XYZ file of C-alpha atoms in Angstrom:
738
model
C 0.184 -0.088 0.047
C 2.655 2.741 0.911
C 4.586 1.667 -2.143
C 1.578 2.127 -4.420
C 1.388 5.283 -2.774
C 4.745 6.624 -3.083
C 4.216 5.327 -6.770
C 1.475 7.525 -7.242
C 2.832 10.521 -5.527
C 5.903 10.283 -7.820
C 4.015 10.173 -10.886
C 1.657 13.284 -9.977
C 4.884 15.215 -8.619
C 6.272 14.754 -12.250
C 3.188 16.083 -14.217
C 3.249 19.030 -11.849
C 6.920 19.680 -12.893
C 6.427 19.021 -16.542
C 3.392 21.611 -16.307
C 5.374 24.196 -14.456
C 8.188 24.156 -16.927
C 5.720 24.527 -19.797
C 4.046 27.198 -18.255
C 7.242 29.154 -17.051
C 8.977 29.169 -20.119
C 9.590 33.058 -20.811
C 9.115 34.393 -24.032
C 12.011 37.328 -23.481
C 15.417 36.692 -23.054
C 16.588 36.332 -19.324
C 20.130 36.025 -18.989
C 21.908 34.047 -16.196
C 25.229 33.186 -15.323
C 24.991 30.354 -18.053
C 22.675 32.039 -20.377
C 18.982 30.850 -21.423
C 18.745 27.190 -21.923
C 18.496 25.424 -25.230
C 14.638 25.398 -25.002
C 14.175 28.893 -24.415
C 16.363 29.910 -27.348
C 13.969 27.792 -29.513
C 10.706 29.297 -28.318
C 11.988 32.897 -29.030
C 12.605 34.599 -32.146
C 14.616 32.583 -34.544
C 16.328 33.624 -37.867
C 14.763 32.076 -41.054
C 16.935 29.676 -42.675
C 16.790 26.911 -45.120
C 15.422 23.299 -44.156
C 16.640 19.812 -44.825
C 20.207 21.063 -44.141
C 20.941 17.650 -42.941
C 21.157 16.307 -46.190
C 24.074 18.752 -47.333
C 26.418 17.795 -44.099
C 28.088 15.059 -42.781
C 28.389 14.460 -39.018
C 32.219 13.996 -38.112
C 33.096 10.381 -36.614
C 35.582 11.915 -34.093
C 38.048 9.823 -33.102
C 37.795 7.742 -29.905
C 35.051 10.430 -28.774
C 31.308 11.134 -29.318
C 29.918 13.943 -31.696
C 27.397 16.091 -30.113
C 26.280 17.544 -33.141
C 22.477 17.448 -34.223
C 19.465 19.051 -36.036
C 16.586 20.223 -34.690
C 13.605 21.712 -36.894
C 12.168 25.450 -35.744
C 8.639 23.917 -36.163
C 9.141 21.610 -33.491
C 8.817 24.334 -31.025
C 6.956 27.089 -33.233
C 4.484 25.540 -35.418
C 3.289 28.860 -36.951
C 6.798 29.832 -38.383
C 8.835 28.592 -41.464
C 10.892 25.547 -41.132
C 14.148 26.180 -40.397
C 16.583 23.260 -39.669
C 19.280 24.432 -37.252
C 22.503 22.744 -36.790
C 23.426 22.160 -33.018
C 27.209 21.928 -31.894
C 27.162 22.045 -28.225
C 24.113 23.052 -25.688
C 24.421 25.064 -22.399
C 24.538 22.646 -19.615
C 26.543 19.995 -21.442
C 30.070 20.196 -20.369
C 33.159 18.815 -22.069
C 31.463 18.143 -25.701
C 32.839 17.943 -29.023
C 30.903 18.921 -31.870
C 31.833 18.907 -35.761
C 29.908 18.690 -39.273
C 31.275 19.014 -42.677
C 30.193 19.478 -46.275
C 30.406 16.326 -48.605
C 31.442 16.720 -52.129
C 30.888 13.155 -52.626
C 27.416 12.979 -51.090
C 24.201 12.722 -52.883
C 23.902 16.659 -52.856
C 27.472 17.712 -53.518
C 28.830 20.585 -51.108
C 31.858 22.426 -51.092
C 33.792 25.534 -51.895
C 35.159 26.087 -55.296
C 38.212 28.095 -54.918
C 38.208 28.859 -58.736
C 34.603 31.056 -58.211
C 33.595 33.643 -56.031
C 31.569 31.643 -53.106
C 29.244 33.185 -50.909
C 28.210 31.312 -47.258
C 25.715 32.865 -45.148
C 24.397 32.021 -41.705
C 23.176 33.052 -38.333
C 25.054 32.020 -35.002
C 24.101 31.616 -31.630
C 26.728 31.747 -28.520
C 24.591 31.420 -25.745
C 25.253 34.129 -23.140
C 25.797 34.994 -19.509
C 29.192 34.928 -17.569
C 29.999 31.168 -17.511
C 30.554 30.503 -21.428
C 32.736 28.191 -23.244
C 34.441 27.408 -25.541
C 32.870 28.744 -28.912
C 33.416 27.446 -32.446
C 34.897 27.936 -35.579
C 33.993 28.077 -39.439
C 36.528 25.851 -40.981
C 37.592 25.537 -44.639
C 39.712 22.437 -44.976
C 41.013 19.317 -46.989
C 41.427 17.076 -44.450
C 38.139 14.931 -45.243
C 34.632 14.908 -43.754
C 36.011 13.235 -39.991
C 38.353 16.021 -39.632
C 38.995 17.015 -36.011
C 41.646 17.934 -33.388
C 43.163 15.514 -31.454
C 45.017 15.766 -28.210
C 47.502 12.662 -28.835
C 46.839 11.908 -32.327
C 44.034 9.347 -31.233
C 41.540 11.325 -29.545
C 39.317 14.276 -30.093
C 40.034 17.208 -28.190
C 37.755 20.244 -27.308
C 38.168 22.962 -24.704
C 40.223 25.921 -25.890
C 40.987 23.874 -28.984
C 37.398 24.016 -30.256
C 37.998 21.092 -32.043
C 40.071 22.666 -34.413
C 43.872 23.632 -32.919
C 46.170 21.069 -31.692
C 45.284 19.639 -28.184
C 47.403 19.920 -25.257
C 47.672 16.580 -23.254
C 48.967 17.188 -19.691
C 50.292 13.544 -19.095
C 53.037 14.245 -21.673
C 56.573 15.779 -20.401
C 57.814 17.955 -21.690
C 54.421 19.150 -23.227
C 53.873 19.115 -26.709
C 56.005 21.812 -29.072
C 54.734 23.910 -31.729
C 55.159 21.554 -34.532
C 53.415 18.915 -32.397
C 50.421 20.697 -31.784
C 50.255 21.783 -35.664
C 50.336 17.800 -36.496
C 47.171 17.117 -33.970
C 45.048 20.350 -35.571
C 42.914 19.841 -38.537
C 45.180 19.570 -41.421
C 45.097 21.314 -44.391
C 42.941 24.182 -43.250
C 42.023 27.990 -42.294
C 39.851 28.895 -39.416
C 37.762 31.412 -38.131
C 37.486 31.006 -34.627
C 34.338 32.726 -32.344
C 36.488 32.443 -29.314
C 33.650 33.103 -26.300
C 36.249 32.027 -22.987
C 39.312 33.761 -22.156
C 41.756 30.734 -21.909
C 44.095 32.610 -19.318
C 44.178 29.898 -16.732
C 46.831 28.528 -14.400
C 46.693 24.870 -16.108
C 48.779 24.245 -19.010
C 45.986 22.958 -21.266
C 43.576 26.249 -20.753
C 46.251 28.899 -21.491
C 45.962 29.413 -25.550
C 44.796 33.110 -25.130
C 47.661 34.105 -22.751
C 49.236 36.456 -25.234
C 46.374 38.289 -26.585
C 45.595 39.415 -23.260
C 48.788 41.390 -23.178
C 46.793 43.509 -25.961
C 43.436 43.204 -25.208
C 42.856 43.685 -21.333
C 39.746 41.783 -19.823
C 39.309 40.002 -22.925
C 36.010 38.087 -22.879
C 35.039 37.255 -26.313
C 37.191 37.502 -29.817
C 37.382 36.632 -33.235
C 40.358 35.459 -35.353
C 41.436 33.214 -37.917
C 44.723 31.338 -39.013
C 46.044 27.975 -40.363
C 45.720 25.354 -37.606
C 48.559 22.759 -38.948
C 51.024 25.784 -39.387
C 53.321 25.480 -36.373
C 53.664 29.309 -36.622
C 50.417 29.314 -35.161
C 51.733 28.198 -31.748
C 54.238 29.216 -29.139
C 56.001 27.664 -26.193
C 55.692 29.294 -22.880
C 56.540 28.446 -19.479
C 52.535 28.521 -18.643
C 52.135 25.786 -21.285
C 51.753 26.102 -25.177
C 49.615 29.115 -26.652
C 48.463 30.153 -29.646
C 50.336 32.679 -31.380
C 47.872 35.277 -31.834
C 50.138 37.831 -33.527
C 50.439 35.485 -36.083
C 46.728 35.415 -36.845
C 45.090 38.179 -38.911
C 46.557 41.445 -37.965
C 43.418 42.977 -36.348
C 41.970 40.526 -34.202
C 38.255 41.454 -33.354
C 37.403 41.212 -29.388
C 35.012 42.642 -26.693
C 37.311 45.697 -25.888
C 36.917 46.586 -29.746
C 33.213 47.069 -29.259
C 30.283 47.882 -26.757
C 29.028 45.264 -25.049
C 29.988 41.431 -25.481
C 30.928 40.419 -28.860
C 29.360 36.757 -29.188
C 27.764 35.921 -25.846
C 25.011 38.267 -25.540
C 22.194 35.412 -25.989
C 21.402 36.997 -29.396
C 21.570 35.376 -33.080
C 24.179 37.087 -34.995
C 24.659 36.827 -38.846
C 27.572 35.940 -40.952
C 28.482 35.943 -44.138
C 31.785 34.460 -45.586
C 32.881 34.986 -49.194
C 35.703 33.148 -51.133
C 37.060 35.592 -53.389
C 38.822 34.026 -56.443
C 42.372 34.885 -57.432
C 42.230 37.714 -60.012
C 44.797 39.358 -61.803
C 47.696 38.052 -60.514
C 46.410 38.313 -56.815
C 46.131 35.558 -54.407
C 42.511 34.904 -53.377
C 41.318 36.128 -50.047
C 38.559 35.366 -47.788
C 36.124 38.585 -46.648
C 33.977 37.779 -43.437
C 31.449 39.998 -42.707
C 29.872 39.812 -38.807
C 26.722 41.295 -37.532
C 26.055 42.584 -41.380
C 22.309 42.102 -40.916
C 19.491 42.004 -38.222
C 16.938 39.325 -37.810
C 14.479 41.379 -40.180
C 17.022 41.345 -42.806
C 18.248 45.123 -42.487
C 21.602 46.098 -42.332
C 23.024 45.827 -38.765
C 25.192 49.491 -37.740
C 27.509 47.374 -35.733
C 28.812 45.380 -38.845
C 32.513 43.986 -38.782
C 34.328 43.504 -41.908
C 37.521 41.824 -42.607
C 39.281 40.696 -45.585
C 42.170 38.221 -45.143
C 44.494 37.157 -48.125
C 44.630 33.388 -48.351
C 47.783 31.136 -49.137
C 46.183 28.289 -51.017
C 49.170 26.151 -50.866
C 48.276 25.715 -47.115
C 45.378 23.289 -48.081
C 47.775 20.873 -49.871
C 45.534 20.015 -52.993
C 46.064 18.071 -55.704
C 46.693 19.219 -59.329
C 43.210 19.926 -60.851
C 41.542 19.914 -57.554
C 39.772 23.217 -56.917
C 37.230 21.755 -54.070
C 37.512 22.319 -50.220
C 35.367 21.027 -47.680
C 33.759 23.777 -45.054
C 31.875 23.447 -41.868
C 31.841 24.203 -37.896
C 33.629 22.909 -35.191
C 32.805 23.602 -31.495
C 33.636 22.684 -28.155
C 32.566 22.902 -24.285
C 35.334 22.428 -21.486
C 34.198 22.977 -17.629
C 31.583 25.723 -18.737
C 29.050 25.396 -21.528
C 27.070 27.471 -23.947
C 24.452 26.875 -27.048
C 26.625 26.886 -29.987
C 24.034 27.043 -33.035
C 24.143 27.681 -36.928
C 21.257 28.181 -39.341
C 22.165 28.387 -42.776
C 20.880 30.621 -45.487
C 23.171 29.643 -48.817
C 24.793 26.706 -49.878
C 27.323 28.023 -52.712
C 27.727 24.629 -54.482
C 24.144 24.468 -54.959
C 23.349 28.257 -55.524
C 25.443 31.237 -56.189
C 22.601 34.101 -56.750
C 22.273 37.773 -56.523
C 19.655 39.997 -55.601
C 20.204 43.653 -56.129
C 17.410 46.513 -55.390
C 17.516 49.822 -57.381
C 15.433 52.812 -58.250
C 15.506 54.223 -61.580
C 14.252 57.944 -62.128
C 12.723 57.652 -65.819
C 12.736 61.773 -65.898
C 16.605 61.999 -65.103
C 17.090 59.092 -66.838
C 19.237 57.683 -64.592
C 19.767 55.406 -61.131
C 19.345 57.137 -57.939
C 21.906 57.152 -55.605
C 22.123 56.557 -52.043
C 20.621 59.810 -50.751
C 19.915 60.904 -54.180
C 17.650 63.815 -55.033
C 14.614 63.149 -57.049
C 11.869 65.648 -57.947
C 7.929 65.679 -56.863
C 6.420 64.357 -59.786
C 9.196 62.108 -61.233
C 8.217 58.736 -62.848
C 10.244 56.217 -60.803
C 10.609 52.252 -61.293
C 11.437 50.219 -58.526
C 13.968 47.332 -59.765
C 14.686 44.055 -58.043
C 17.110 42.555 -60.131
C 17.902 38.459 -59.230
C 20.579 36.660 -61.212
C 21.874 33.029 -60.826
C 25.770 32.820 -60.824
C 26.612 29.358 -60.267
C 25.866 26.316 -58.626
C 24.420 22.656 -59.544
C 21.087 23.690 -58.943
C 18.413 26.411 -60.113
C 17.228 28.944 -57.054
C 13.764 27.113 -56.413
C 10.360 28.535 -55.578
C 11.712 32.491 -54.814
C 9.075 33.731 -52.679
C 9.391 37.406 -52.926
C 8.609 39.326 -49.952
C 8.992 43.015 -51.047
C 8.435 46.090 -49.096
C 8.291 49.152 -51.652
C 9.476 52.767 -50.582
C 7.019 55.121 -49.739
C 6.005 58.483 -50.819
C 5.568 56.915 -54.457
C 2.060 56.395 -55.870
C 2.050 52.958 -57.556
C -2.002 53.300 -58.296
C -1.135 54.667 -61.733
C 1.998 52.509 -62.323
C 2.685 48.887 -63.446
C 4.082 45.993 -61.993
C 5.729 43.408 -64.357
C 8.513 40.372 -63.636
C 10.523 39.748 -66.929
C 12.830 37.102 -67.139
C 15.842 37.063 -69.460
C 14.161 34.542 -71.708
C 11.568 37.179 -72.756
C 8.829 35.368 -71.078
C 6.709 37.701 -68.407
C 4.252 37.420 -65.366
C 2.238 40.156 -64.120
C 1.844 41.363 -60.277
C -1.713 42.876 -59.567
C -1.013 46.845 -58.478
C -4.081 47.137 -57.095
C -3.741 44.280 -54.430
C -0.130 46.014 -53.406
C -1.358 46.532 -49.627
C 0.781 48.621 -47.127
C 3.525 48.769 -50.125
C 3.921 45.074 -50.108
C 4.215 42.466 -52.636
C 4.451 38.514 -51.614
C 4.195 36.444 -54.767
C 6.009 33.247 -55.819
C 7.733 33.228 -59.022
C 6.543 30.682 -61.303
C 9.883 29.794 -62.945
C 13.277 28.863 -61.093
C 16.225 30.802 -62.058
C 18.995 28.638 -63.466
C 21.980 28.333 -65.356
C 20.311 26.962 -68.229
C 17.620 29.699 -68.274
C 15.992 31.769 -67.442
C 19.322 32.988 -65.775
C 18.196 36.232 -64.399
C 14.631 38.086 -63.417
C 13.771 41.751 -63.021
C 10.991 42.676 -60.777
C 9.747 46.090 -61.894
C 7.342 48.424 -60.481
C 6.412 51.840 -61.462
C 5.078 54.958 -60.066
C 5.360 58.636 -59.572
C 6.974 60.781 -56.684
C 4.848 61.947 -54.348
C 5.701 64.215 -51.613
C 2.612 66.573 -51.464
C 3.794 70.405 -50.741
C 6.724 69.612 -48.591
C 9.844 71.333 -49.921
C 11.907 68.506 -48.711
C 10.933 64.735 -48.009
C 13.306 61.876 -46.923
C 12.368 58.752 -48.020
C 13.969 55.741 -46.161
C 15.728 52.639 -47.507
C 13.184 49.710 -47.423
C 14.245 46.072 -46.926
C 13.128 43.182 -49.361
C 13.888 39.104 -49.005
C 13.839 36.654 -51.707
C 13.683 33.266 -50.030
C 14.005 29.664 -52.008
C 14.012 26.659 -50.982
C 17.773 26.300 -51.145
C 18.682 29.992 -51.092
C 17.796 33.283 -49.095
C 18.854 36.718 -50.215
C 18.027 40.106 -48.936
C 18.757 43.516 -50.157
C 17.958 47.222 -49.668
C 16.572 50.283 -51.710
C 18.528 53.228 -51.471
C 17.264 55.961 -49.449
C 16.401 59.361 -51.592
C 15.097 63.013 -50.794
C 11.985 64.671 -52.802
C 12.188 67.963 -53.637
C 9.850 70.230 -55.348
C 11.335 70.899 -58.816
C 12.987 74.580 -59.956
C 12.729 74.654 -63.286
C 15.560 76.115 -65.286
C 14.948 78.690 -68.269
C 17.134 77.703 -71.012
C 16.765 80.694 -73.678
C 18.093 80.093 -77.638
C 20.647 82.417 -78.971
C 21.040 80.824 -82.286
C 19.279 79.909 -85.413
C 16.583 76.845 -84.921
C 16.926 75.913 -88.490
C 19.975 75.916 -90.582
C 21.755 74.580 -93.596
C 25.400 73.893 -93.618
C 27.896 72.246 -95.730
C 29.229 68.730 -94.630
C 32.665 70.061 -93.304
C 31.088 72.901 -90.868
C 30.949 72.377 -87.208
C 27.864 74.336 -86.499
C 27.379 76.051 -83.136
C 25.019 76.221 -80.708
C 23.990 77.142 -77.088
C 21.828 79.801 -74.730
C 21.558 81.508 -71.720
C 20.152 79.165 -68.632
C 18.897 80.554 -65.364
C 16.291 79.895 -62.956
C 14.840 83.531 -63.187
C 16.545 86.781 -64.458
C 17.566 87.524 -60.719
C 18.431 83.729 -59.868
C 21.448 82.711 -61.725
C 22.349 78.967 -61.853
C 25.815 77.668 -60.044
C 27.531 76.931 -63.414
C 30.206 75.496 -61.309
C 27.957 72.246 -60.700
C 25.255 72.669 -63.677
C 25.704 70.491 -66.937
C 24.405 71.037 -70.323
C 23.300 67.709 -72.385
C 23.607 67.191 -76.158
C 21.738 64.926 -77.974
C 22.176 64.388 -81.869
C 19.563 62.407 -83.837
C 18.038 61.108 -80.544
C 21.107 59.537 -79.649
C 22.056 58.768 -75.942
C 23.167 62.516 -74.678
C 26.375 63.353 -73.591
C 26.591 65.600 -70.667
C 29.257 68.387 -70.383
C 30.464 70.818 -67.614
C 28.804 74.126 -68.225
C 31.827 76.172 -66.690
C 34.043 74.786 -69.346
C 31.798 76.310 -72.071
C 30.565 79.475 -70.869
C 33.296 81.677 -72.479
C 33.399 84.284 -69.429
C 29.642 84.670 -69.582
C 28.208 82.651 -66.360
C 24.863 81.785 -67.685
C 26.179 81.298 -71.301
C 26.575 78.049 -73.140
C 28.633 78.129 -76.674
C 29.077 74.510 -78.098
C 30.389 73.275 -81.395
C 28.813 70.026 -82.905
C 31.993 68.268 -84.627
C 31.202 67.752 -88.420
C 31.652 63.949 -88.371
C 28.737 63.487 -85.681
C 26.268 64.802 -88.191
C 25.214 62.930 -91.440
C 24.061 63.789 -94.711
C 20.513 65.451 -94.803
C 18.383 66.332 -92.236
C 19.673 66.058 -88.512
C 18.308 67.205 -85.193
C 20.401 68.351 -82.295
C 18.844 68.878 -78.560
C 20.228 70.578 -75.617
C 18.946 70.859 -71.872
C 20.555 72.075 -68.814
C 20.274 70.408 -65.377
C 21.594 71.584 -61.947
C 23.453 69.568 -59.212
C 19.948 68.857 -57.867
C 18.917 67.360 -61.131
C 16.657 70.045 -61.788
C 15.940 70.210 -65.449
C 15.764 72.974 -68.007
C 13.528 73.122 -71.385
C 14.746 71.454 -74.214
C 16.005 73.333 -77.406
C 15.994 71.460 -80.425
C 17.845 72.628 -83.480
C 16.950 71.257 -86.873
C 20.363 71.233 -89.115
C 20.388 70.200 -92.599
C 23.905 69.184 -93.689
C 24.433 69.519 -97.903
C 26.956 67.141 -98.890
C 29.984 68.374 -101.019
C 32.724 66.803 -103.332
C 36.254 67.430 -102.474
C 39.336 66.758 -104.706
C 42.720 66.199 -102.963
C 45.704 66.475 -105.068
C 49.383 66.736 -104.683
C 50.857 70.480 -104.647
C 53.696 69.413 -106.735
C 53.732 66.048 -108.941
C 56.462 65.484 -111.767
C 57.497 63.357 -114.741
C 60.323 61.211 -115.076
C 63.333 63.205 -116.450
C 64.588 62.754 -119.880
C 67.842 63.291 -121.725
C 67.130 66.222 -124.469
C 67.345 64.322 -127.353
C 65.116 61.215 -126.069
C 63.355 59.656 -128.728
C 60.368 58.492 -126.396
C 56.899 59.731 -127.509
C 55.571 59.280 -123.821
C 57.171 60.463 -120.837
C 55.653 58.594 -117.645
C 54.777 60.082 -114.221
C 57.159 59.896 -111.255
C 56.161 58.422 -108.117
C 54.944 61.556 -106.577
C 51.212 61.802 -107.835
C 48.219 62.034 -105.472
C 44.668 62.450 -106.682
C 41.674 61.484 -104.730
C 38.147 62.403 -104.270
C 35.491 62.448 -101.107
C 32.118 62.386 -101.434
C 29.860 63.410 -98.549
C 26.590 63.397 -100.390
C 23.458 61.224 -100.130
C 23.779 57.672 -101.542
C 23.225 57.376 -105.365
C 24.876 61.135 -105.999
C 27.036 60.865 -108.885
C 30.004 62.973 -109.879
C 32.650 63.482 -112.666
C 36.006 64.706 -112.196
C 37.440 66.801 -114.769
C 40.968 68.664 -115.444
C 42.119 71.402 -117.449
C 45.735 72.804 -117.629
C 47.781 75.691 -119.131
C 50.634 74.666 -121.937
C 54.051 73.485 -120.568
C 56.891 76.275 -120.658
C 60.104 76.854 -119.444
C 62.049 80.176 -119.847
C 63.050 79.463 -123.148
C 59.943 78.319 -125.137
C 56.948 75.954 -124.881
C 56.903 72.143 -124.768
C 57.252 70.707 -128.219
C 54.198 68.064 -127.502
C 51.490 67.911 -125.040
C 49.996 66.645 -121.614
C 47.532 64.016 -122.436
C 44.742 61.787 -120.303
C 44.960 57.993 -121.365
C 41.763 56.186 -119.888
C 41.804 52.522 -119.161
C 40.563 51.610 -122.508
C 43.631 53.261 -124.503
C 41.741 56.488 -125.300
C 43.641 59.477 -125.456
C 42.573 63.171 -124.948
C 45.139 66.200 -125.009
C 45.018 69.342 -122.751
C 46.113 71.357 -125.525
C 43.972 74.710 -126.141
C 42.537 74.553 -122.557
C 40.848 71.591 -123.383
C 38.488 70.075 -120.367
C 39.388 66.564 -120.034
C 37.324 64.014 -118.241
C 39.754 62.035 -115.913
C 37.102 59.705 -113.850
C 33.451 59.327 -112.809
C 31.440 57.787 -110.144
C 28.189 56.859 -108.177
C 28.189 56.943 -104.287
C 27.297 53.760 -102.732
C 25.924 54.698 -99.237
C 25.098 57.668 -97.200
C 28.372 57.632 -95.013
C 31.331 59.597 -96.348
C 33.017 57.926 -99.446
C 36.296 58.153 -100.766
C 37.831 57.420 -104.413
C 41.375 56.781 -104.787
C 41.752 57.822 -108.537
C 45.515 58.045 -109.120
C 46.160 54.491 -107.633
C 43.922 53.370 -110.766
C 46.440 54.339 -113.119
C 48.827 52.299 -114.802
C 52.196 52.889 -116.518
C 50.833 53.275 -119.913
C 47.495 55.062 -118.543
C 46.509 58.423 -116.694
C 47.913 61.659 -117.289
C 51.092 61.221 -119.365
C 53.490 63.662 -121.247
C 53.691 63.222 -124.890
C 56.514 64.892 -126.959
C 55.814 65.474 -130.798
C 59.824 65.840 -131.680
C 62.931 66.429 -129.693
C 63.131 69.290 -126.838
C 65.378 71.455 -125.356
C 66.923 70.760 -122.118
C 65.002 72.705 -119.305
C 62.459 72.278 -116.603
C 58.733 72.684 -117.949
C 55.902 73.259 -115.698
C 52.038 73.974 -115.642
C 48.923 74.375 -113.458
C 46.369 71.480 -113.557
C 43.043 72.844 -112.071
C 41.198 69.819 -111.056
C 37.299 70.223 -110.737
C 34.599 67.499 -109.310
C 31.104 68.390 -110.603
C 27.850 67.138 -109.748
C 26.692 65.366 -112.579
C 22.969 65.399 -111.669
C 22.995 69.175 -111.534
């Protein structure tokens, strides 16, 4: 009877305790000496991350040790939230634990870092809280295998201050391990980014790794640093036992003293982006890590820490032709513990993609820069560009969570999704609620196409009568099943427009020849008493509706502050009718009226001939009938008229003479058929004729078509006295249609 009562009492007591635990779980963070427990973390706000991560990573088999690593799904604790699979390396309350998980390039879904490409790994990290934390975790790139883990003797996994990546100290050894021995016990062929949550400054010789860093950073609690665990230079021997050589780490160690509050152990999630920057232009590859680069809602974090570190690829000992590295996390606890958790957002070998938000001002014809100025009433287009960069998978089932900027009237605009395969889908702009668009793309984004998609929402800048309105940046998220990306629109300022008056000072309608450079311009001012600041004003020229070119107004004002004088190069104008437009903008992109000039270019025929040409020298008693040209003849014609125009080139020459008399004979022209025509008696001789093939300028090299016995030759009727004979030839190009 007593037994039964005792059993019943225990059962009831257990039920009561469980109920109390359930009821007493707080919804807000409570910091104690050891931080909040794991269940409380999972009931609090969680980051949005990928699901099914366990299929992408391998749980390491740690030599002669158990691996505490496992996964939990957020829906187990919060059914109303999107499913995020969270990697659990260690938990608060569990001491002397080891945890590690690695990507597996040979698994059913290959997961690796390709060092020949730019690769991005983004994730959320949680390090626990309170004052009794330890020891932290490390992000690691390695070529040591999917069961890599540090040891204390080469055969048994080690945690504590090593965090499972640095070589371990074994107190049973005498003497203690040297730097080279510690390096052999570390994860080989690796680079590690450590997040150290416990200052190892103790008197025990196996918990003193942070001794030297405390010389620089007093009262250290948390720090971030990186290095090569298998490099003996990463370690130093010390009278208090082996220590890490933090001076050999990247030069700027991030510690608690660099920052207000705790760097890691504050019972908050912290975002980390690690980017592998491939080797380019003869430079080494590098790794950029951005810690606390965004808040839980995806907006940028004002406390972001960013470092870029050159990487020595030889440390990975890759075989020729091998360009893949394993990546993952290790972590450990000692006599103190903490929650070490990871929620992944991107796996680069699966999908590497980008998301970018811009705002285009259609009236200004340019993208708006950060804090750029638009005018009330400007037509704006908010663009979101998604681009697949690399990876074995498409960016799948991308759900848009777009927050549009305020102070834009979208009611009269449009919203369209355009893929780079020219297919489109529409968004019902009338259903845009609270400037939000939530829509899942109908197509995946893939290297095989469509590779890119643009989401464009148009509207009109609306600021009422306010002189200045600042529009804040807005955040948008694009979540696929295998990648999550965040982006921000630029903040901008709406101002009331201040019209500029551009007064023309030249003829609007002109006819010019093809070799003329017409001048255009005018006077620009807000009002007669309010002139522009021409040091920052620009004028824009467009010829025949081509993309305009901007010029600094101050470079073309010719000492009159508000006046523009600009010469259009002749080669920018085509034969016939041309339109040239000009307008002025100031530093705040106020715009003047547009002046348009109608310029008609009439073509011309232009003959180019050598200033001095000669015939071959002969003896005075030479019996030759024809005397050939020397090599100094040049005769060409340039036609800038319209297509189909015809021309005739004619020549006329005076008789050849010298001081003693006239040439006994004549200068003649022999065409390609052998027909001969004399220049005697001031005859006009037809030299060549042609037709212009196109509207572009056309040139004809006439003298190059003459043979040895054709073209202009000198004919003698009988013997001539010695001397130098000369004449003047007039070459004339005639429009044969006139």
